[in-house]
Amino acid sequence: MPEKKKIPKSAVSRLSLYLREVTRLEKGGKGKISSTELGDYTDLTDAQVRKDLSYFGQFGTSGAGYDIPSLKEAIRKILGKDKIWPIVLVGAGNIGSALLRYPGFKNQGFVIKEAFDADRKKVGKRCGDVVVKDIKNISDIKKNGSIRIAIIAVPENSAQDVANTLVKVGIRSILNFAPVVLRVNSGVTVSNIDLSTELENFSFILSSQEAP
Amino acid sequence: MPEKKKIPKSAVSRLSLYLREVTRLEKGGKGKISSTELGDYTDLTDAQVRKDLSYFGQFGTSGAGYDIPSLKEAIRKILGKDKIWPIVLVGAGNIGSALLRYPGFKNQGFVIKEAFDADRKKVGKRCGDVVVKDIKNISDIKKNGSIRIAIIAVPENSAQDVANTLVKVGIRSILNFAPVVLRVNSGVTVSNIDLSTELENFSFILSSQEAP
DNA sequence: TGGAATCTGTGATTTTTTTCACAAATACGG
DNA sequence: CCGTATTTGTGAAAAAAATCACAGATTCCA
Ligand SMILES: NC(=O)c1ccc[n+]([C@@H]2O[C@H](COP(=O)([O-])OP(=O)(O)OC[C@H]3O[C@@H](n4cnc5c(N)ncnc54)[C@H](O)[C@@H]3O)[C@@H](O)[C@H]2O)c1
Ligand SMILES: NC(=O)c1ccc[n+]([C@@H]2O[C@H](COP(=O)([O-])OP(=O)(O)OC[C@H]3O[C@@H](n4cnc5c(N)ncnc54)[C@H](O)[C@@H]3O)[C@@H](O)[C@H]2O)c1
């Protein structure tokens, strides 16, 4: 009976942070790092760092800490960053075109291969490395290898429709900028970027501080 | 001795969701709602909805549920949305200008009143409702009422400097798009929008599903 | 080579958050 | 106005996550 340890979802997100820091430190020529130091860089405790890494294996050496290049490679592998991930973006408006023009993703192995929009004025335009296509041709992505990650950057009233379409053509993970709760089959992962919620956390905190 | 109940941070974020839904439902003319139904709309359990609301008071009626208009007003007040929140944005590049052009914030009481950039080519340009100013004049915001919320949309290598400056001129809450861990005094709240981390969660999940 | 210093990995503990489950309140049909 | 059906609010229980704390491994230097 294979023992399954349960990994907190937040541990995976912190792994991203660790990867970012060790990547930076490796470029700076640093060779090894302790959990305490990595915790300092990420604003976490040393115990949290060690515990997070321990969910995935043993990467350190007692008395010496972690070898930066091998820790980096290990985390890259865990996060699937030893592969290139093609992405489709739907909605080439304000946010969508900012994402298309951002070179940072490509360097990280996340390549926006296709972009779709419903507006004739947008269709045919080049943005970043891609030419925006008509949403009607969305099933083109089936041809283009196997894209499983999508970004939704359309207005809230079309987001659910777009999500349904995307799931139909094989998408398994959706990064959603529209302020709506998307309904998808279990098996499809949705992550919401909700800037209003973030700002409302601020206004809540600031209001509470003011009151008492 | 005033009893202080401890409110989970995530409960505040969910409050945002509830507010969004009841606002939408009120527009649709709906008058009351049960915790079960609100949970359906937000993909949460009825118990979670009731518990969250109970941190802040008693808003419902046994047997009847919640009156939508009054629940909406109650949540608005809790989140500080009965006021207008002026915001300063730093970095009018891809992301920054997408935010400036987005009309959604204003409707929500979050008004970007000032935008700053270090690039002469950006300075002086109108974007959305504001004219981009030189970052050197950042202390202008002290004159402009009391802005306490900032959005950082500059490259990672300038983000910490910008944060330091912002805190100096009175900012207490920072929404940060740069992929760096910002160091700020306790008392200043930072929220990070880290799209790479979100995508890495996807690549982690997709990789794990593939392997076994 | 030895002994003090460092640092990991992890079981145990504590804290935090979610879920359960039910008494009490209210609604409503007849 | 009564009895049944709903639905809330909340302690208690369970689950999840973070923190503690330490045995044991390794390093380093005298
Ligand atoms: N821009 C921001 O700063 C910002 C901030 C927070 C949230 N959002 C949310 O992000 C989403 C996009 O915002 P935006 O400012 O980029 O909007 P936008 O109007 O600039 O762009 C939306 C794009 O989606 C396209 N579109 C509409 N329906 C479509 C469909 N069915 N299929 C394909 N394309 C379709 C439109 O043609 C348009 O180009 C919205 O849901 C918005 O609420 C944006
Ligand atoms: N664009 C995206 O899709 C995207 C995605 C993920 C993360 N990010 C992050 O968001 C940030 C902004 O990205 P972007 O694509 O908008 O970059 P950008 O280069 O288009 O814009 C950055 C802007 O900041 C200005 N700037 C630089 N230093 C400054 C300073 N010290 N003071 C004031 N202004 C300064 C620049 O002049 C420029 O206008 C970056 O940290 C990036 O890593 C962007």
Short mmCIF file of C-alpha atoms in Angstrom, two decimals, chain A residues 88-91 115-119 123 132-140 154 161-162 165-166:
data_model
loop_
_atom_site.label_atom_id
_atom_site.label_comp_id
_atom_site.label_asym_id
_atom_site.label_seq_id
_atom_site.Cartn_x
_atom_site.Cartn_y
_atom_site.Cartn_z
CA VAL A 88 -3.32 29.81 -25.08
CA LEU A 89 -4.63 33.25 -24.22
CA VAL A 90 -8.19 34.38 -24.86
CA GLY A 91 -9.00 38.08 -24.87
CA ALA A 115 -4.11 34.20 -28.76
CA PHE A 116 -7.79 34.52 -29.62
CA ASP A 117 -10.28 37.36 -29.54
CA ALA A 118 -13.86 37.89 -30.68
CA ASP A 119 -13.34 41.44 -31.94
CA VAL A 123 -8.08 39.64 -35.07
CA VAL A 132 -4.39 37.20 -32.70
CA LYS A 133 -6.87 34.76 -34.20
CA ASP A 134 -10.63 34.68 -34.28
CA ILE A 135 -12.12 32.82 -31.32
CA LYS A 136 -14.19 30.83 -33.79
CA ASN A 137 -11.01 29.04 -34.75
CA ILE A 138 -10.22 28.05 -31.17
CA SER A 139 -10.09 24.37 -32.06
CA ASP A 140 -6.88 25.16 -33.96
CA VAL A 154 -12.20 38.53 -21.44
CA ASP A 161 -18.57 30.63 -22.17
CA VAL A 162 -14.91 30.89 -22.99
CA THR A 165 -15.08 26.17 -24.91
CA LEU A 166 -11.54 25.86 -23.63
#
